[in-house]
Amino acid sequence: MNLITNPWKGLASYEEQDVDKFEFCGRTQAIGKYYSLITNNLISTLYGKTGCGKTSLLQVGLFPLLRREAYFPIMCRMSLKKKDETFSSYLQTRVQEEADKNAIRIEASNIGIEQTEKDNQYDLWNYFYGHEFRNEAGHIVFPIIVFDQFEEVLINNRDESVLLLKQINNLIGDDLLLPEDCYANFRVTIAL
C-alpha cells in the first residue's frame, strides 16, 4: 500500500513535517498532559517501551504546539554525535542547526561561569544561561532540549555519559547564585 494514500505511517516515527501527510490521532490527552509537565518544570521524563510512539508523540504531537507557544524544541539523539565531538559540542551544534532552520537568533549574554578545560561540567550551563534565543519578531523563545532515546547514551558511552549527567545536573540545579535578572530560559526532557 502506498504511504501517501495510507493515513498512518506504520512503524517509522512520525516527524514534524508529517503533520499534514499522515494521521496522528488518539494522543490528545497525553500531549496535553506532557505539554503541561514540560512547561511547568525545568526537567521532565517520558518513558515507555521501545516502539510505543514516544518520538512520534514528541515530534508531531508536542513540537507544533510548543512552537505556537514561544518554545523552541530541539530533538537530540546523542548517539548520533561524531566520535571526535563531546556531547556538549554536539548539543550546541544541534541547537544551532535547528535555530538556522527555524529562523531563531542566538544572542550572547554576559552571564557565565569560569572553568578550566579539564573541568567542563558547566559547558551546558554556560551555553544556555549565556545566550538568549529570539524568533523572527525578536521575541524570546525558550529552547526545549529533548534527549531522545537517552538510554543509548547510558549504555553505549558510559564514561562520557557521566560527564553529560553532571552537565545536565548543573544546568537544572539551583545551587548557583544567579543575578536577579537571570532566569532559566530552557527546558530539558529525557525520553527513555
mmCIF file of C-alpha atoms in Angstrom:
data_model
loop_
_atom_site.group_PDB
_atom_site.id
_atom_site.type_symbol
_atom_site.label_atom_id
_atom_site.label_comp_id
_atom_site.label_asym_id
_atom_site.label_seq_id
_atom_site.Cartn_x
_atom_site.Cartn_y
_atom_site.Cartn_z
ATOM 1 C CA MET A 1 0.000 0.000 0.000
ATOM 2 C CA ASN A 2 1.275 3.470 -0.881
ATOM 3 C CA LEU A 3 2.057 5.571 2.216
ATOM 4 C CA ILE A 4 0.639 8.716 0.622
ATOM 5 C CA THR A 5 -2.847 7.133 0.450
ATOM 6 C CA ASN A 6 -2.464 5.406 3.813
ATOM 7 C CA PRO A 7 -3.331 7.739 6.722
ATOM 8 C CA TRP A 8 -0.803 6.062 9.044
ATOM 9 C CA LYS A 9 2.954 5.942 8.735
ATOM 10 C CA GLY A 10 3.432 2.427 10.058
ATOM 11 C CA LEU A 11 6.337 1.565 12.346
ATOM 12 C CA ALA A 12 8.518 4.539 11.396
ATOM 13 C CA SER A 13 8.498 7.565 13.703
ATOM 14 C CA TYR A 14 6.368 10.492 12.688
ATOM 15 C CA GLU A 15 8.331 13.672 12.117
ATOM 16 C CA GLU A 16 7.147 17.239 12.465
ATOM 17 C CA GLN A 17 6.889 17.691 8.687
ATOM 18 C CA ASP A 18 4.482 14.710 8.576
ATOM 19 C CA VAL A 19 1.689 16.674 10.276
ATOM 20 C CA ASP A 20 -0.188 17.298 7.020
ATOM 21 C CA LYS A 21 0.638 13.981 5.297
ATOM 22 C CA PHE A 22 -0.345 11.359 7.858
ATOM 23 C CA GLU A 23 -2.972 11.000 10.533
ATOM 24 C CA PHE A 24 -1.628 11.125 14.062
ATOM 25 C CA CYS A 25 -4.541 10.598 16.408
ATOM 26 C CA GLY A 26 -5.544 9.225 19.770
ATOM 27 C CA ARG A 27 -2.885 11.028 21.775
ATOM 28 C CA THR A 28 -4.624 14.338 22.572
ATOM 29 C CA GLN A 29 -4.806 13.705 26.316
ATOM 30 C CA ALA A 30 -1.188 12.512 26.522
ATOM 31 C CA ILE A 31 0.011 15.531 24.516
ATOM 32 C CA GLY A 32 -1.845 17.934 26.805
ATOM 33 C CA LYS A 33 -0.508 16.331 29.967
ATOM 34 C CA TYR A 34 3.072 16.228 28.732
ATOM 35 C CA TYR A 35 2.850 19.820 27.453
ATOM 36 C CA SER A 36 1.814 20.923 30.935
ATOM 37 C CA LEU A 37 4.607 18.888 32.517
ATOM 38 C CA ILE A 38 7.280 20.330 30.212
ATOM 39 C CA THR A 39 6.186 23.947 30.501
ATOM 40 C CA ASN A 40 5.941 23.859 34.294
ATOM 41 C CA ASN A 41 9.223 22.071 35.074
ATOM 42 C CA LEU A 42 12.860 22.518 34.108
ATOM 43 C CA ILE A 43 13.230 18.779 33.528
ATOM 44 C CA SER A 44 10.758 16.065 32.622
ATOM 45 C CA THR A 45 10.981 12.435 31.585
ATOM 46 C CA LEU A 46 8.958 10.497 29.046
ATOM 47 C CA TYR A 47 9.404 6.765 29.274
ATOM 48 C CA GLY A 48 7.817 3.726 27.718
ATOM 49 C CA LYS A 49 8.508 0.524 25.847
ATOM 50 C CA THR A 50 10.530 0.638 22.658
ATOM 51 C CA GLY A 51 8.280 1.335 19.694
ATOM 52 C CA CYS A 52 5.310 2.677 21.678
ATOM 53 C CA GLY A 53 5.462 6.055 19.907
ATOM 54 C CA LYS A 54 7.414 8.380 22.221
ATOM 55 C CA THR A 55 9.359 10.021 19.380
ATOM 56 C CA SER A 56 6.199 10.482 17.301
ATOM 57 C CA LEU A 57 4.319 11.926 20.274
ATOM 58 C CA LEU A 58 7.087 14.463 20.760
ATOM 59 C CA GLN A 59 7.734 15.431 17.135
ATOM 60 C CA VAL A 60 4.202 15.507 15.747
ATOM 61 C CA GLY A 61 2.024 15.934 18.792
ATOM 62 C CA LEU A 62 4.060 18.196 21.033
ATOM 63 C CA PHE A 63 6.554 20.154 18.897
ATOM 64 C CA PRO A 64 3.971 22.079 16.803
ATOM 65 C CA LEU A 65 2.084 23.021 19.983
ATOM 66 C CA LEU A 66 5.295 24.165 21.688
ATOM 67 C CA ARG A 67 6.322 26.283 18.684
ATOM 68 C CA ARG A 68 2.960 28.093 18.789
ATOM 69 C CA GLU A 69 3.555 28.915 22.468
ATOM 70 C CA ALA A 70 7.032 30.557 22.166
ATOM 71 C CA TYR A 71 9.070 27.431 22.779
ATOM 72 C CA PHE A 72 11.884 26.166 20.579
ATOM 73 C CA PRO A 73 12.018 22.331 20.668
ATOM 74 C CA ILE A 74 15.252 20.636 19.636
ATOM 75 C CA MET A 75 15.383 16.864 19.134
ATOM 76 C CA CYS A 76 18.791 15.464 20.134
ATOM 77 C CA ARG A 77 19.866 11.902 19.680
ATOM 78 C CA MET A 78 23.193 11.883 21.411
ATOM 79 C CA SER A 79 24.073 8.531 19.844
ATOM 80 C CA LEU A 80 24.426 10.374 16.505
ATOM 81 C CA LYS A 81 27.358 12.535 17.616
ATOM 82 C CA LYS A 82 30.668 12.142 15.818
ATOM 83 C CA LYS A 83 33.484 10.323 17.590
ATOM 84 C CA ASP A 84 35.572 13.484 17.962
ATOM 85 C CA GLU A 85 32.643 15.501 19.385
ATOM 86 C CA THR A 86 31.729 15.836 23.014
ATOM 87 C CA PHE A 87 28.089 15.554 23.999
ATOM 88 C CA SER A 88 28.114 19.257 24.839
ATOM 89 C CA SER A 89 29.519 20.316 21.454
ATOM 90 C CA TYR A 90 27.081 18.001 19.645
ATOM 91 C CA LEU A 91 24.167 19.501 21.566
ATOM 92 C CA GLN A 92 25.276 23.046 20.760
ATOM 93 C CA THR A 93 25.609 22.089 17.087
ATOM 94 C CA ARG A 94 22.054 20.666 17.116
ATOM 95 C CA VAL A 95 20.735 23.864 18.707
ATOM 96 C CA GLN A 96 22.437 25.960 16.012
ATOM 97 C CA GLU A 97 21.141 23.701 13.210
ATOM 98 C CA GLU A 98 17.571 23.958 14.490
ATOM 99 C CA ALA A 99 17.937 27.707 15.068
ATOM 100 C CA ASP A 100 19.047 28.175 11.451
ATOM 101 C CA LYS A 101 16.180 26.003 10.196
ATOM 102 C CA ASN A 102 13.558 27.873 12.275
ATOM 103 C CA ALA A 103 14.846 31.474 11.937
ATOM 104 C CA ILE A 104 15.886 31.679 15.612
ATOM 105 C CA ARG A 105 18.644 34.138 16.531
ATOM 106 C CA ILE A 106 21.040 33.098 19.280
ATOM 107 C CA GLU A 107 22.410 36.142 21.092
ATOM 108 C CA ALA A 108 25.180 36.064 23.682
ATOM 109 C CA SER A 109 24.622 37.496 27.139
ATOM 110 C CA ASN A 110 27.215 38.339 29.771
ATOM 111 C CA ILE A 111 26.425 35.507 32.173
ATOM 112 C CA GLY A 112 28.881 32.661 32.616
ATOM 113 C CA ILE A 113 30.990 30.606 34.982
ATOM 114 C CA GLU A 114 34.738 30.377 34.593
ATOM 115 C CA GLN A 115 36.001 26.847 34.203
ATOM 116 C CA THR A 116 39.181 25.087 33.185
ATOM 117 C CA GLU A 117 39.475 22.860 30.124
ATOM 118 C CA LYS A 118 39.520 19.775 32.329
ATOM 119 C CA ASP A 119 36.539 20.961 34.381
ATOM 120 C CA ASN A 120 33.834 21.283 31.734
ATOM 121 C CA GLN A 121 30.914 20.395 33.990
ATOM 122 C CA TYR A 122 29.374 23.819 33.314
ATOM 123 C CA ASP A 123 29.500 23.755 29.494
ATOM 124 C CA LEU A 124 25.730 23.407 29.143
ATOM 125 C CA TRP A 125 25.075 25.891 31.953
ATOM 126 C CA ASN A 126 27.302 28.478 30.290
ATOM 127 C CA TYR A 127 25.723 27.869 26.913
ATOM 128 C CA PHE A 128 22.067 28.138 27.926
ATOM 129 C CA TYR A 129 22.379 30.824 30.591
ATOM 130 C CA GLY A 130 24.889 32.656 28.395
ATOM 131 C CA HIS A 131 22.516 33.050 25.435
ATOM 132 C CA GLU A 132 19.082 34.324 24.568
ATOM 133 C CA PHE A 133 17.034 32.776 21.803
ATOM 134 C CA ARG A 134 14.790 35.054 19.710
ATOM 135 C CA ASN A 135 12.335 34.394 16.909
ATOM 136 C CA GLU A 136 11.972 36.470 13.718
ATOM 137 C CA ALA A 137 9.819 39.037 15.546
ATOM 138 C CA GLY A 138 12.544 39.481 18.173
ATOM 139 C CA HIS A 139 10.574 37.772 20.939
ATOM 140 C CA ILE A 140 12.365 35.447 23.337
ATOM 141 C CA VAL A 141 11.682 31.754 22.799
ATOM 142 C CA PHE A 142 12.611 29.027 25.246
ATOM 143 C CA PRO A 143 14.637 26.066 23.961
ATOM 144 C CA ILE A 144 13.360 22.659 24.955
ATOM 145 C CA ILE A 145 16.182 20.169 24.672
ATOM 146 C CA VAL A 146 14.736 16.728 24.012
ATOM 147 C CA PHE A 147 17.185 13.908 24.630
ATOM 148 C CA ASP A 148 15.549 11.157 22.587
ATOM 149 C CA GLN A 149 16.477 7.505 23.182
ATOM 150 C CA PHE A 150 18.647 8.608 26.093
ATOM 151 C CA GLU A 151 19.195 5.026 27.202
ATOM 152 C CA GLU A 152 21.522 4.602 24.187
ATOM 153 C CA VAL A 153 23.863 7.185 25.718
ATOM 154 C CA LEU A 154 23.915 5.458 29.081
ATOM 155 C CA ILE A 155 24.517 2.017 27.600
ATOM 156 C CA ASN A 156 26.985 2.825 24.810
ATOM 157 C CA ASN A 157 29.016 5.704 26.258
ATOM 158 C CA ARG A 158 29.331 5.040 29.961
ATOM 159 C CA ASP A 159 32.337 7.294 30.656
ATOM 160 C CA GLU A 160 31.069 10.209 28.582
ATOM 161 C CA SER A 161 27.543 9.840 29.926
ATOM 162 C CA VAL A 162 28.777 10.511 33.474
ATOM 163 C CA LEU A 163 30.006 13.943 32.369
ATOM 164 C CA LEU A 164 26.779 14.595 30.440
ATOM 165 C CA LEU A 165 24.700 13.742 33.518
ATOM 166 C CA LYS A 166 26.846 16.128 35.613
ATOM 167 C CA GLN A 167 26.357 18.848 32.996
ATOM 168 C CA ILE A 168 22.569 18.319 32.962
ATOM 169 C CA ASN A 169 22.506 18.305 36.771
ATOM 170 C CA ASN A 170 24.450 21.588 36.886
ATOM 171 C CA LEU A 171 22.169 23.065 34.224
ATOM 172 C CA ILE A 172 18.936 22.340 36.076
ATOM 173 C CA GLY A 173 20.336 22.578 39.608
ATOM 174 C CA ASP A 174 19.667 25.556 41.823
ATOM 175 C CA ASP A 175 22.948 25.618 43.716
ATOM 176 C CA LEU A 176 24.478 28.536 41.775
ATOM 177 C CA LEU A 177 23.752 32.124 42.712
ATOM 178 C CA LEU A 178 22.278 33.914 39.724
ATOM 179 C CA PRO A 179 21.955 37.643 39.085
ATOM 180 C CA GLU A 180 18.441 38.954 39.802
ATOM 181 C CA ASP A 181 17.556 39.398 36.130
ATOM 182 C CA CYS A 182 18.725 35.876 35.207
ATOM 183 C CA TYR A 183 16.199 33.111 34.663
ATOM 184 C CA ALA A 184 16.135 29.586 33.279
ATOM 185 C CA ASN A 185 15.384 30.168 29.604
ATOM 186 C CA PHE A 186 15.229 26.475 28.684
ATOM 187 C CA ARG A 187 13.587 23.156 29.489
ATOM 188 C CA VAL A 188 15.049 19.643 29.342
ATOM 189 C CA THR A 189 13.112 16.492 28.582
ATOM 190 C CA ILE A 190 14.528 12.998 28.522
ATOM 191 C CA ALA A 191 12.826 10.243 26.537
ATOM 192 C CA LEU A 192 13.758 6.678 27.521
#
